[in-house]
Short mmCIF file of C-alpha atoms in Angstrom, two decimals:
data_model
loop_
_atom_site.label_atom_id
_atom_site.label_comp_id
_atom_site.label_asym_id
_atom_site.label_seq_id
_atom_site.Cartn_x
_atom_site.Cartn_y
_atom_site.Cartn_z
CA MET M 1 38.43 -5.49 -70.30
CA ALA M 2 34.78 -5.50 -72.16
CA LYS M 3 34.56 -8.78 -73.10
CA LYS M 4 31.70 -10.86 -75.04
CA PRO M 5 29.71 -12.99 -72.36
CA PRO M 6 29.11 -16.28 -73.73
CA MET M 7 25.33 -17.29 -75.01
CA ASN M 8 25.53 -20.96 -73.62
CA GLY M 9 22.69 -22.95 -74.07
CA VAL M 10 20.99 -22.14 -71.24
CA LYS M 11 17.41 -21.70 -71.68
CA LEU M 12 16.16 -18.68 -70.13
CA PRO M 13 13.11 -18.28 -67.65
CA THR M 14 10.33 -16.79 -70.12
CA ASN M 15 6.42 -16.07 -69.47
CA SER M 16 6.09 -14.83 -73.26
CA ALA M 17 4.20 -18.37 -74.24
CA GLN M 18 1.09 -16.33 -74.13
CA GLY M 19 1.95 -12.67 -75.66
CA ASN M 20 1.55 -9.64 -73.46
CA GLY M 21 1.04 -6.22 -74.41
CA MET M 22 1.05 -3.04 -72.31
CA GLN M 23 -1.58 0.22 -72.95
CA LEU M 24 -2.20 3.67 -71.97
CA LYS M 25 -5.15 5.55 -72.34
CA SER M 26 -5.51 9.16 -72.45
CA VAL M 27 -3.31 9.97 -69.38
CA THR M 28 -2.14 12.72 -68.29
CA LYS M 29 0.49 13.78 -66.03
CA GLN M 30 1.53 17.30 -64.20
CA PHE M 31 4.06 17.89 -62.12
CA THR M 32 5.15 20.80 -59.64
CA ASP M 33 8.06 22.58 -61.42
CA PRO M 34 10.14 24.38 -58.22
CA ALA M 35 8.75 27.72 -59.14
CA GLY M 36 5.46 26.48 -57.98
CA ARG M 37 3.64 25.82 -60.84
CA CYS M 38 2.04 23.05 -63.10
CA ILE M 39 3.20 21.74 -65.43
CA ASP M 40 1.94 19.04 -67.53
CA VAL M 41 3.98 16.25 -69.09
CA PHE M 42 1.73 14.40 -70.39
CA ASN M 43 -1.57 15.53 -71.38
CA ASN M 44 -4.55 12.78 -72.80
CA LEU M 45 -1.46 10.41 -74.16
CA SER M 46 -2.77 7.30 -75.37
CA ILE M 47 -0.08 4.30 -76.55
CA GLU M 48 -0.52 0.94 -77.57
CA PHE M 49 2.70 -1.26 -76.82
CA GLU M 50 2.36 -4.84 -78.66
CA PRO M 51 3.24 -7.95 -77.00
CA ASN M 52 6.59 -9.29 -78.04
CA GLN M 53 7.98 -6.67 -79.50
CA LEU M 54 10.62 -4.15 -78.49
CA HIS M 55 9.43 -1.47 -78.66
CA VAL M 56 12.36 2.13 -78.08
CA VAL M 57 10.95 5.53 -76.90
CA MET M 58 13.70 7.52 -78.40
CA GLY M 59 13.53 11.87 -77.05
CA ALA M 60 15.50 14.31 -76.15
CA SER M 61 17.09 14.21 -72.39
CA GLY M 62 13.93 15.69 -69.72
CA CYS M 63 10.79 14.98 -71.76
CA GLY M 64 9.11 13.04 -69.89
CA LYS M 65 10.62 9.25 -71.16
CA SER M 66 11.74 8.15 -67.64
CA THR M 67 8.15 8.97 -66.13
CA LEU M 68 6.93 7.11 -68.87
CA GLY M 69 8.68 4.43 -68.17
CA TYR M 70 7.69 5.30 -63.95
CA LEU M 71 4.00 4.57 -65.38
CA LEU M 72 4.60 1.92 -66.98
CA ALA M 73 5.86 -0.18 -63.52
CA GLY M 74 3.83 1.82 -61.25
CA PHE M 75 5.83 3.55 -59.61
CA THR M 76 3.89 6.81 -60.24
CA GLN M 77 0.37 6.73 -60.88
CA PRO M 78 -1.34 9.19 -63.44
CA ASP M 79 -3.26 11.89 -63.00
CA SER M 80 -5.62 10.71 -64.78
CA GLY M 81 -6.81 8.18 -67.73
CA GLU M 82 -5.41 4.45 -67.54
CA VAL M 83 -2.22 2.31 -67.83
CA SER M 84 -2.61 -1.38 -67.93
CA LEU M 85 -0.82 -4.65 -68.68
CA ASN M 86 -3.23 -6.63 -71.23
CA CYS M 87 -5.84 -4.46 -70.37
CA VAL M 88 -6.00 -4.51 -67.04
CA PRO M 89 -5.08 -1.13 -65.05
CA VAL M 90 -1.70 -1.41 -62.80
CA GLN M 91 -2.31 -0.86 -59.36
CA GLY M 92 1.50 -0.47 -58.62
CA PRO M 93 4.42 -1.88 -58.93
CA GLY M 94 4.91 -5.54 -59.37
CA PRO M 95 7.07 -8.02 -60.75
CA ASP M 96 5.02 -7.94 -63.39
CA ARG M 97 6.70 -5.45 -65.03
CA LEU M 98 10.54 -5.20 -64.27
CA PHE M 99 12.26 -2.07 -64.43
CA VAL M 100 16.06 -1.85 -65.29
CA PHE M 101 17.06 2.07 -63.96
CA GLN M 102 19.23 4.15 -65.75
CA GLU M 103 21.88 3.93 -62.24
CA THR M 104 22.30 1.03 -60.68
CA ALA M 105 19.77 -0.31 -58.38
CA LEU M 106 21.70 -3.68 -57.19
CA TRP M 107 21.61 -3.89 -53.13
CA PRO M 108 25.55 -3.19 -52.23
CA TRP M 109 25.27 -5.15 -49.34
CA MET M 110 24.30 -8.44 -50.85
CA THR M 111 26.20 -10.64 -53.54
CA VAL M 112 25.54 -10.88 -56.47
CA THR M 113 23.90 -14.52 -56.38
CA GLU M 114 22.19 -12.57 -53.16
CA ASN M 115 21.05 -9.38 -54.88
CA ILE M 116 19.09 -12.16 -57.95
CA ILE M 117 17.74 -14.41 -55.86
CA PHE M 118 16.36 -11.72 -53.61
CA GLY M 119 13.20 -11.33 -55.21
CA PRO M 120 11.93 -14.87 -55.47
CA GLN M 121 13.14 -15.09 -52.97
CA SER M 122 11.50 -13.01 -50.48
CA ARG M 123 7.94 -14.06 -52.46
CA GLY M 124 8.89 -18.01 -51.09
CA GLU M 125 8.52 -19.14 -54.78
CA ALA M 126 11.84 -21.48 -53.62
CA SER M 127 13.93 -22.44 -51.06
CA VAL M 128 17.50 -21.05 -50.95
CA VAL M 129 19.12 -23.41 -52.53
CA GLU M 130 17.02 -23.97 -55.82
CA LEU M 131 17.31 -20.09 -56.67
CA LYS M 132 20.59 -20.13 -55.63
CA SER M 133 21.30 -23.19 -58.69
CA ARG M 134 19.21 -20.97 -60.60
CA ALA M 135 20.73 -17.92 -59.90
CA ALA M 136 24.22 -19.73 -61.05
CA GLN M 137 23.32 -20.84 -64.49
CA MET M 138 21.47 -17.37 -64.90
CA LEU M 139 25.13 -16.04 -64.69
CA VAL M 140 26.95 -18.65 -66.48
CA LYS M 141 24.91 -17.88 -69.19
CA PHE M 142 25.32 -14.13 -68.27
CA GLY M 143 29.06 -14.37 -68.45
CA LEU M 144 29.51 -13.30 -64.10
CA ALA M 145 29.92 -17.35 -62.72
CA ASP M 146 33.17 -16.24 -61.35
CA PHE M 147 31.50 -13.42 -59.02
CA SER M 148 28.80 -15.07 -57.77
CA ASP M 149 30.26 -14.50 -54.09
CA ASN M 150 31.25 -10.69 -54.67
CA TYR M 151 29.60 -7.22 -54.16
CA PRO M 152 28.04 -4.90 -57.04
CA ASP M 153 30.77 -2.86 -55.92
CA GLN M 154 33.42 -5.48 -56.85
CA LEU M 155 32.12 -5.94 -60.31
CA SER M 156 33.06 -2.84 -64.08
CA GLY M 157 29.37 -1.20 -65.10
CA GLY M 158 28.43 -2.96 -67.85
CA MET M 159 29.08 -6.37 -65.53
CA LYS M 160 26.42 -4.76 -62.82
CA ARG M 161 24.54 -4.01 -66.14
CA ARG M 162 24.47 -7.86 -66.76
CA ALA M 163 23.54 -8.79 -62.69
CA GLU M 164 20.42 -6.11 -62.99
CA ILE M 165 19.00 -7.89 -65.82
CA ALA M 166 19.93 -10.99 -64.44
CA GLN M 167 17.94 -10.13 -61.51
CA ALA M 168 14.97 -8.92 -63.28
CA LEU M 169 14.88 -11.86 -65.51
CA ILE M 170 15.13 -14.66 -62.84
CA ASN M 171 11.47 -13.51 -61.88
CA ARG M 172 10.10 -14.40 -65.26
CA PRO M 173 8.55 -10.60 -65.66
CA LYS M 174 5.89 -10.15 -68.71
CA ILE M 175 7.21 -6.93 -69.57
CA MET M 176 10.75 -5.76 -69.75
CA ILE M 177 11.30 -1.71 -69.00
CA LEU M 178 14.55 -0.63 -69.14
CA ASP M 179 15.10 3.24 -68.43
CA GLU M 180 18.37 4.53 -70.13
CA PRO M 181 20.50 1.06 -68.99
CA PHE M 182 23.28 1.46 -70.98
CA ARG M 183 24.20 5.47 -70.53
CA GLY M 184 27.64 6.25 -69.52
CA LEU M 185 29.42 3.05 -70.13
CA ASP M 186 31.98 2.88 -73.10
CA VAL M 187 31.32 2.95 -76.25
CA MET M 188 32.60 -1.15 -76.79
CA THR M 189 30.33 -2.08 -73.90
CA ARG M 190 27.36 -0.65 -74.94
CA GLU M 191 27.76 -2.47 -77.80
CA ILE M 192 28.28 -5.79 -76.58
CA LEU M 193 25.71 -5.49 -74.45
CA GLN M 194 23.17 -4.01 -76.37
CA GLU M 195 23.68 -6.76 -79.22
CA TYR M 196 23.67 -9.09 -76.13
CA TYR M 197 20.74 -7.52 -75.33
CA LEU M 198 18.92 -7.81 -78.49
CA ALA M 199 20.06 -11.93 -78.19
CA LEU M 200 17.86 -12.51 -75.71
CA PHE M 201 15.53 -10.65 -76.67
CA GLU M 202 15.16 -12.67 -79.62
CA GLU M 203 15.50 -16.02 -77.44
CA THR M 204 12.73 -14.90 -75.73
CA ARG M 205 10.38 -12.84 -77.23
CA GLN M 206 9.76 -10.89 -73.87
CA THR M 207 7.92 -7.78 -74.85
CA THR M 208 10.50 -4.83 -73.62
CA ILE M 209 9.96 -0.91 -73.50
CA PHE M 210 12.92 0.41 -74.14
CA ILE M 211 14.31 4.18 -72.89
CA THR M 212 17.15 5.95 -74.77
CA SER M 213 18.15 8.93 -75.65
CA GLU M 214 20.95 7.69 -78.50
CA LEU M 215 19.80 7.28 -82.04
CA GLU M 216 22.03 4.23 -83.10
CA GLU M 217 20.44 2.40 -79.81
CA ALA M 218 17.49 2.72 -81.31
CA LEU M 219 17.72 1.53 -84.40
CA PHE M 220 19.43 -0.79 -84.00
CA LEU M 221 17.59 -2.82 -80.96
CA ALA M 222 13.79 -1.93 -82.22
CA ASP M 223 10.79 -2.91 -84.19
CA LYS M 224 9.25 0.12 -83.77
CA ILE M 225 10.43 3.77 -82.37
CA TYR M 226 8.30 5.73 -80.74
CA PHE M 227 9.62 9.43 -80.77
CA MET M 228 8.58 11.94 -77.81
CA GLY M 229 8.73 15.32 -77.91
CA GLY M 230 6.38 18.80 -77.57
CA SER M 231 4.74 19.95 -74.66
CA PRO M 232 3.14 18.70 -73.49
CA THR M 233 4.93 15.34 -74.04
CA GLN M 234 3.15 13.45 -76.93
CA ILE M 235 4.94 10.75 -79.10
CA GLN M 236 4.88 12.61 -82.36
CA ALA M 237 6.18 10.00 -85.09
CA VAL M 238 6.68 6.05 -84.90
CA ILE M 239 9.15 4.29 -87.61
CA ASP M 240 8.29 0.76 -87.61
CA ILE M 241 11.61 -0.59 -88.40
CA LYS M 242 11.60 -4.08 -90.30
CA LEU M 243 15.11 -4.82 -90.07
CA PRO M 244 15.25 -8.96 -90.68
CA ARG M 245 16.32 -10.80 -87.16
CA PRO M 246 18.35 -12.35 -85.96
CA ARG M 247 20.39 -8.75 -85.81
CA ASN M 248 23.67 -8.23 -85.83
CA PHE M 249 26.37 -5.51 -86.20
CA ASP M 250 26.55 -5.72 -89.39
CA VAL M 251 23.34 -4.40 -90.29
CA THR M 252 24.11 -1.09 -89.13
CA LEU M 253 26.41 -0.85 -92.65
CA GLY M 254 23.52 -1.60 -93.99
CA GLN M 255 21.16 0.76 -97.13
CA GLU M 256 18.02 -0.14 -94.92
CA TYR M 257 19.61 0.71 -91.88
CA LEU M 258 20.90 4.24 -93.17
CA ALA M 259 17.20 4.76 -94.83
CA TYR M 260 15.90 4.60 -91.59
CA LYS M 261 18.32 6.58 -89.79
CA GLN M 262 17.81 9.49 -92.66
CA LYS M 263 14.09 8.87 -91.71
CA ALA M 264 14.68 9.40 -88.11
CA MET M 265 16.92 12.53 -88.29
CA ASP M 266 14.89 14.55 -90.37
CA LEU M 267 11.74 13.77 -87.73
CA LEU M 268 14.31 14.69 -85.08
CA PHE M 269 15.99 17.75 -86.31
CA ARG M 270 12.60 18.69 -87.83
CA ASP M 271 11.63 19.06 -84.42
CA ALA M 272 14.13 21.17 -82.95
CA ARG M 273 14.56 23.45 -85.45
CA GLU M 274 10.70 24.13 -85.73
CA GLN M 275 10.74 24.96 -81.80
CA PRO M 276 14.24 26.15 -81.10
CA GLY M 277 12.54 27.53 -77.79
CA LYS M 278 10.61 25.07 -76.95
CA PHE M 279 13.66 22.34 -77.28
CA LYS M 280 13.59 20.19 -74.12
CA GLY M 281 17.55 19.68 -73.98
CA MET Y 1 62.77 6.50 -12.29
CA PHE Y 2 59.22 7.89 -11.60
CA VAL Y 3 57.31 7.61 -14.68
CA GLN Y 4 58.68 3.83 -14.59
CA GLU Y 5 57.34 3.54 -10.90
CA TYR Y 6 53.68 5.86 -11.21
CA ILE Y 7 53.40 3.40 -14.66
CA HIS Y 8 53.08 1.00 -12.65
CA SER Y 9 50.70 1.80 -10.27
CA THR Y 10 47.38 0.61 -9.05
CA HIS Y 11 46.24 4.53 -9.38
CA TYR Y 12 47.62 4.55 -12.71
CA TRP Y 13 45.74 2.22 -14.56
CA PHE Y 14 42.92 1.87 -12.40
CA SER Y 15 42.30 5.87 -13.74
CA TRP Y 16 42.42 3.97 -17.53
CA VAL Y 17 39.55 1.01 -16.80
CA THR Y 18 38.14 3.83 -15.48
CA SER Y 19 37.98 6.07 -18.01
CA PHE Y 20 36.97 3.15 -20.46
CA GLN Y 21 34.05 2.31 -18.08
CA ARG Y 22 32.11 5.42 -18.87
CA VAL Y 23 33.00 5.79 -22.29
CA LEU Y 24 31.52 2.17 -22.85
CA TYR Y 25 28.34 2.93 -21.04
CA GLY Y 26 27.96 6.47 -22.31
CA PHE Y 27 29.03 5.14 -25.76
CA LEU Y 28 26.80 2.04 -25.67
CA PHE Y 29 23.22 3.87 -24.08
CA ALA Y 30 23.75 6.49 -27.01
CA GLN Y 31 23.90 3.80 -29.48
CA LEU Y 32 21.07 1.78 -28.01
CA LEU Y 33 18.64 4.17 -27.04
CA GLY Y 34 20.15 6.81 -30.41
CA ILE Y 35 19.86 4.47 -33.16
CA PRO Y 36 16.20 3.27 -32.85
CA LEU Y 37 15.09 6.86 -32.37
CA GLY Y 38 17.19 8.17 -35.12
CA LEU Y 39 15.21 5.65 -37.46
CA PHE Y 40 12.23 6.67 -36.17
CA PHE Y 41 12.77 11.00 -36.70
CA GLY Y 42 13.45 9.11 -40.25
CA TYR Y 43 10.33 6.80 -41.00
CA SER Y 44 7.45 8.52 -38.89
CA GLU Y 45 6.82 12.02 -39.97
CA LYS Y 46 3.70 12.43 -36.90
CA PHE Y 47 6.84 11.57 -34.50
CA ARG Y 48 9.13 13.48 -36.98
CA HIS Y 49 6.77 16.90 -36.30
CA LEU Y 50 6.12 16.39 -32.28
CA PHE Y 51 9.18 15.71 -31.49
CA PHE Y 52 12.11 16.55 -33.47
CA PRO Y 53 11.70 20.67 -32.15
CA VAL Y 54 12.64 19.89 -28.55
CA PHE Y 55 15.91 17.23 -30.24
CA GLU Y 56 16.72 20.08 -32.35
CA LEU Y 57 16.19 22.56 -29.02
CA LEU Y 58 18.99 20.04 -26.66
CA ARG Y 59 21.21 19.05 -29.28
CA PRO Y 60 22.94 22.21 -29.37
CA ILE Y 61 23.98 22.60 -26.08
CA PRO Y 62 26.92 21.37 -24.96
CA PRO Y 63 27.91 17.88 -23.13
CA LEU Y 64 29.34 20.01 -20.09
CA ALA Y 65 26.91 22.25 -19.88
CA TRP Y 66 24.96 19.00 -18.60
CA VAL Y 67 27.24 18.55 -15.97
CA PRO Y 68 25.59 20.50 -13.00
CA MET Y 69 22.25 19.48 -14.79
CA SER Y 70 23.32 15.71 -14.99
CA ILE Y 71 25.10 15.71 -11.19
CA LEU Y 72 21.64 17.24 -9.65
CA PHE Y 73 19.67 14.15 -11.84
CA TRP Y 74 21.47 11.47 -10.97
CA PRO Y 75 21.96 9.72 -7.87
CA THR Y 76 25.37 8.33 -7.81
CA ASN Y 77 28.75 10.77 -9.34
CA GLU Y 78 29.54 8.03 -11.22
CA SER Y 79 25.94 8.13 -13.69
CA SER Y 80 26.31 11.37 -13.36
CA ILE Y 81 29.26 11.29 -15.90
CA ILE Y 82 28.08 8.45 -17.33
CA PHE Y 83 24.90 10.25 -18.30
CA ILE Y 84 27.61 13.88 -19.86
CA THR Y 85 29.61 10.60 -21.59
CA PHE Y 86 26.36 9.39 -23.43
CA ILE Y 87 24.72 13.19 -24.28
CA GLY Y 88 27.68 13.34 -26.71
CA ALA Y 89 27.32 10.94 -28.67
CA PHE Y 90 24.09 10.38 -28.41
CA PHE Y 91 23.03 13.31 -30.60
CA VAL Y 92 25.54 12.90 -33.51
CA ILE Y 93 24.19 8.85 -33.26
CA VAL Y 94 20.89 10.25 -33.62
CA ILE Y 95 21.58 13.29 -36.47
CA ASN Y 96 23.49 10.43 -38.25
CA VAL Y 97 21.32 7.99 -38.27
CA TYR Y 98 18.31 10.13 -39.25
CA GLU Y 99 20.16 11.22 -43.16
CA GLY Y 100 20.76 7.93 -43.54
CA VAL Y 101 17.34 6.77 -43.60
CA ARG Y 102 16.76 10.55 -45.09
CA ASN Y 103 19.21 9.84 -48.34
CA ILE Y 104 18.36 6.11 -48.54
CA LYS Y 105 18.67 5.43 -52.92
CA ARG Y 106 15.02 5.85 -54.34
CA GLU Y 107 15.98 2.54 -56.84
CA HIS Y 108 16.91 1.01 -53.90
CA LEU Y 109 13.44 0.72 -52.45
CA LEU Y 110 11.69 0.91 -56.32
CA LEU Y 111 13.24 -2.30 -57.00
CA ALA Y 112 12.29 -3.60 -54.50
CA LEU Y 113 8.95 -2.76 -54.26
CA SER Y 114 8.52 -3.81 -58.16
CA MET Y 115 9.71 -7.65 -56.96
CA GLY Y 116 6.42 -7.76 -54.42
CA VAL Y 117 8.83 -7.67 -51.51
CA PRO Y 118 6.79 -8.14 -48.33
CA LYS Y 119 6.77 -5.07 -45.87
CA ARG Y 120 9.09 -6.66 -43.37
CA TRP Y 121 11.64 -7.65 -45.86
CA ILE Y 122 11.94 -4.62 -47.43
CA PHE Y 123 12.37 -3.10 -43.64
CA LEU Y 124 15.31 -5.31 -42.33
CA ARG Y 125 16.42 -6.35 -45.51
CA ILE Y 126 17.01 -3.36 -47.91
CA MET Y 127 16.14 -0.62 -45.34
CA LEU Y 128 18.60 -1.70 -42.50
CA PRO Y 129 21.32 -1.94 -43.97
CA SER Y 130 20.68 0.85 -45.90
CA VAL Y 131 21.35 3.17 -43.10
CA ILE Y 132 24.23 0.86 -41.83
CA PRO Y 133 26.64 3.16 -43.21
CA SER Y 134 25.84 6.49 -41.47
CA ILE Y 135 25.67 4.17 -38.23
CA ALA Y 136 28.81 3.57 -38.98
CA VAL Y 137 30.24 6.84 -39.65
CA GLY Y 138 27.98 8.57 -36.20
CA MET Y 139 29.65 6.01 -34.20
CA THR Y 140 33.28 7.01 -34.98
CA LEU Y 141 32.26 10.92 -35.15
CA GLY Y 142 30.32 9.79 -31.42
CA ILE Y 143 33.81 7.77 -29.86
CA ALA Y 144 35.95 10.90 -30.58
CA ILE Y 145 33.56 13.20 -29.19
CA THR Y 146 32.81 10.59 -25.81
CA TRP Y 147 36.27 10.33 -25.10
CA ASP Y 148 36.13 14.34 -25.14
CA VAL Y 149 33.68 14.46 -23.51
CA VAL Y 150 34.75 12.20 -20.74
CA ILE Y 151 37.96 13.76 -19.77
CA ALA Y 152 36.44 17.57 -19.41
CA ALA Y 153 33.39 16.06 -17.13
CA GLU Y 154 36.31 14.19 -15.16
CA MET Y 155 38.51 17.32 -14.27
CA ILE Y 156 35.36 18.91 -13.57
CA ALA Y 157 33.45 16.59 -11.70
CA SER Y 158 35.53 13.36 -10.71
CA ASP Y 159 37.97 12.28 -8.55
CA SER Y 160 39.07 9.30 -10.70
CA GLY Y 161 40.04 8.56 -14.34
CA LEU Y 162 42.57 9.63 -16.36
CA GLY Y 163 41.52 13.64 -17.01
CA ARG Y 164 41.37 13.65 -12.98
CA LEU Y 165 45.22 12.26 -13.14
CA THR Y 166 45.55 14.45 -15.76
CA TRP Y 167 44.26 17.38 -13.82
CA GLU Y 168 46.31 16.09 -10.68
CA GLY Y 169 49.73 15.99 -12.54
CA TYR Y 170 48.40 19.81 -12.92
CA VAL Y 171 47.86 21.14 -9.50
CA SER Y 172 50.10 19.30 -7.58
CA SER Y 173 53.04 20.48 -10.33
CA THR Y 174 54.28 17.13 -11.83
CA PRO Y 175 54.34 17.92 -14.86
CA GLU Y 176 55.23 14.06 -15.44
CA VAL Y 177 52.21 12.91 -14.73
CA LEU Y 178 50.84 15.91 -16.38
CA VAL Y 179 52.68 14.56 -19.87
CA ILE Y 180 51.61 10.89 -19.11
CA GLY Y 181 48.33 11.88 -18.15
CA MET Y 182 48.54 13.42 -21.81
CA ILE Y 183 50.05 10.85 -23.74
CA SER Y 184 47.69 8.47 -22.00
CA ILE Y 185 44.85 9.72 -23.09
CA GLY Y 186 45.46 9.99 -26.88
CA LEU Y 187 46.68 6.34 -26.17
CA ALA Y 188 42.99 5.59 -25.03
CA GLY Y 189 41.62 7.59 -28.24
CA PHE Y 190 43.46 5.46 -30.13
CA ILE Y 191 42.45 2.05 -29.18
CA SER Y 192 39.00 3.47 -28.99
CA THR Y 193 39.04 4.32 -32.17
CA LYS Y 194 40.71 1.09 -34.29
CA ALA Y 195 38.11 -0.95 -31.83
CA VAL Y 196 35.05 1.36 -33.61
CA TYR Y 197 37.14 0.67 -37.17
CA LYS Y 198 37.10 -2.85 -36.87
CA ILE Y 199 33.17 -3.43 -35.75
CA GLU Y 200 32.47 -1.00 -38.61
CA LYS Y 201 34.72 -3.34 -40.74
CA HIS Y 202 32.26 -6.08 -39.86
CA MET Y 203 29.21 -4.37 -40.09
CA MET Y 204 30.16 -3.29 -43.94
CA PRO Y 205 31.86 -6.15 -45.81
CA TRP Y 206 30.59 -5.05 -48.90
CA ARG Y 207 33.46 -1.72 -48.36
CA LYS Y 208 35.93 -2.50 -50.51
CA ASN Y 209 38.86 0.35 -49.93
CA LEU Y 210 37.72 0.93 -46.02
CA ARG Y 211 40.66 3.03 -45.59
#
């Protein structure tokens, strides 16, 4: 049952006192396809993700959006070029850039609370008691207080996603990277979670890179939308979404929103029509 | 009545104890040696390249084919039988644990890495628990195989146990004993499987709908 989780006055732990941005400079990434050919995913790609903004990366499935996410998170290294956080090169995965996966990554053998405290606990940041109380507070905010001792398999899809966002945020990351986090959820849950995440973002203004293939989702959430496409994949266009904040779903009925949507659709379909053979769908 | 008398005889209950002991020892040794070996195969490529081919050559050999070798090699009759039951469960558990390691969900690992979890924690709290379901499968399959093997091994190479008892019923043309033997074996296997199932449930408290 999709129910809107309460946004109680519990303050989120945040690291956004100082703005954090990420940069890609001349990044090239190749991979070998099953036939053994070397394919360029990115060739000389440069992007600047400014601090305190919700950046949305959009593109068709298979264009390399997840690879971009992995590069930012440090799960994979570029073949050449540099990925950096505040102009300091990224060496590998770290708690300053946390990633929310498409498929739920919650550890099934731990309860929701244990999942959430695992990061800080393993780094020895605070006592388990202290961490459990912090987690309890977050769970109240995320509407999961009744499920603190349940295992992930006992939660619905939307609840798991909320738990994962809480699991990431308790580590106070500088950057949040989300890879199609609401994919596969039903429309109601999806919309509620979008509004919910937006409210979280607007509270903390934590630099977020949000990957999606849903245009409406992109338009609703973004400060900037980066359209990825082409072969090798590049940023083909960037749209600044200047819809006012705080936003709720009423904004999707306004003229401004529709104008942005029109512009975006033109961009997307133009690319598909001009190069039908190369369209990666 | 013959059946009632027989069931209350020491010979009969002693057969139960003997067979169960063999199953227990063989099964336990198989887990104690097999689980670490499976983990080694999963984690170390070097180790795998060195020893997996040998392992795979030995694995298809049916446990009973080991009987003559086992009798020659082991000092006592009992140890040679336990060795055969060990072989039965051993290969199953190693393969299942190995596959379990190979099939660890990538995201579980990546998430831990990005949280800055130290290596020891990753091994103990992420990788090992990931492998527990595979261990459970290996145990479930292993216990069934162990019973198959122990009964057959007793028929061929022992003078005690439920298998032997059943065989005796055949050679002495006492069909009652034969039937009692078979039913007993079925019951023993059933009890063992139930026990493993209980252990499984304890190992994996997070699994909903465990049958």
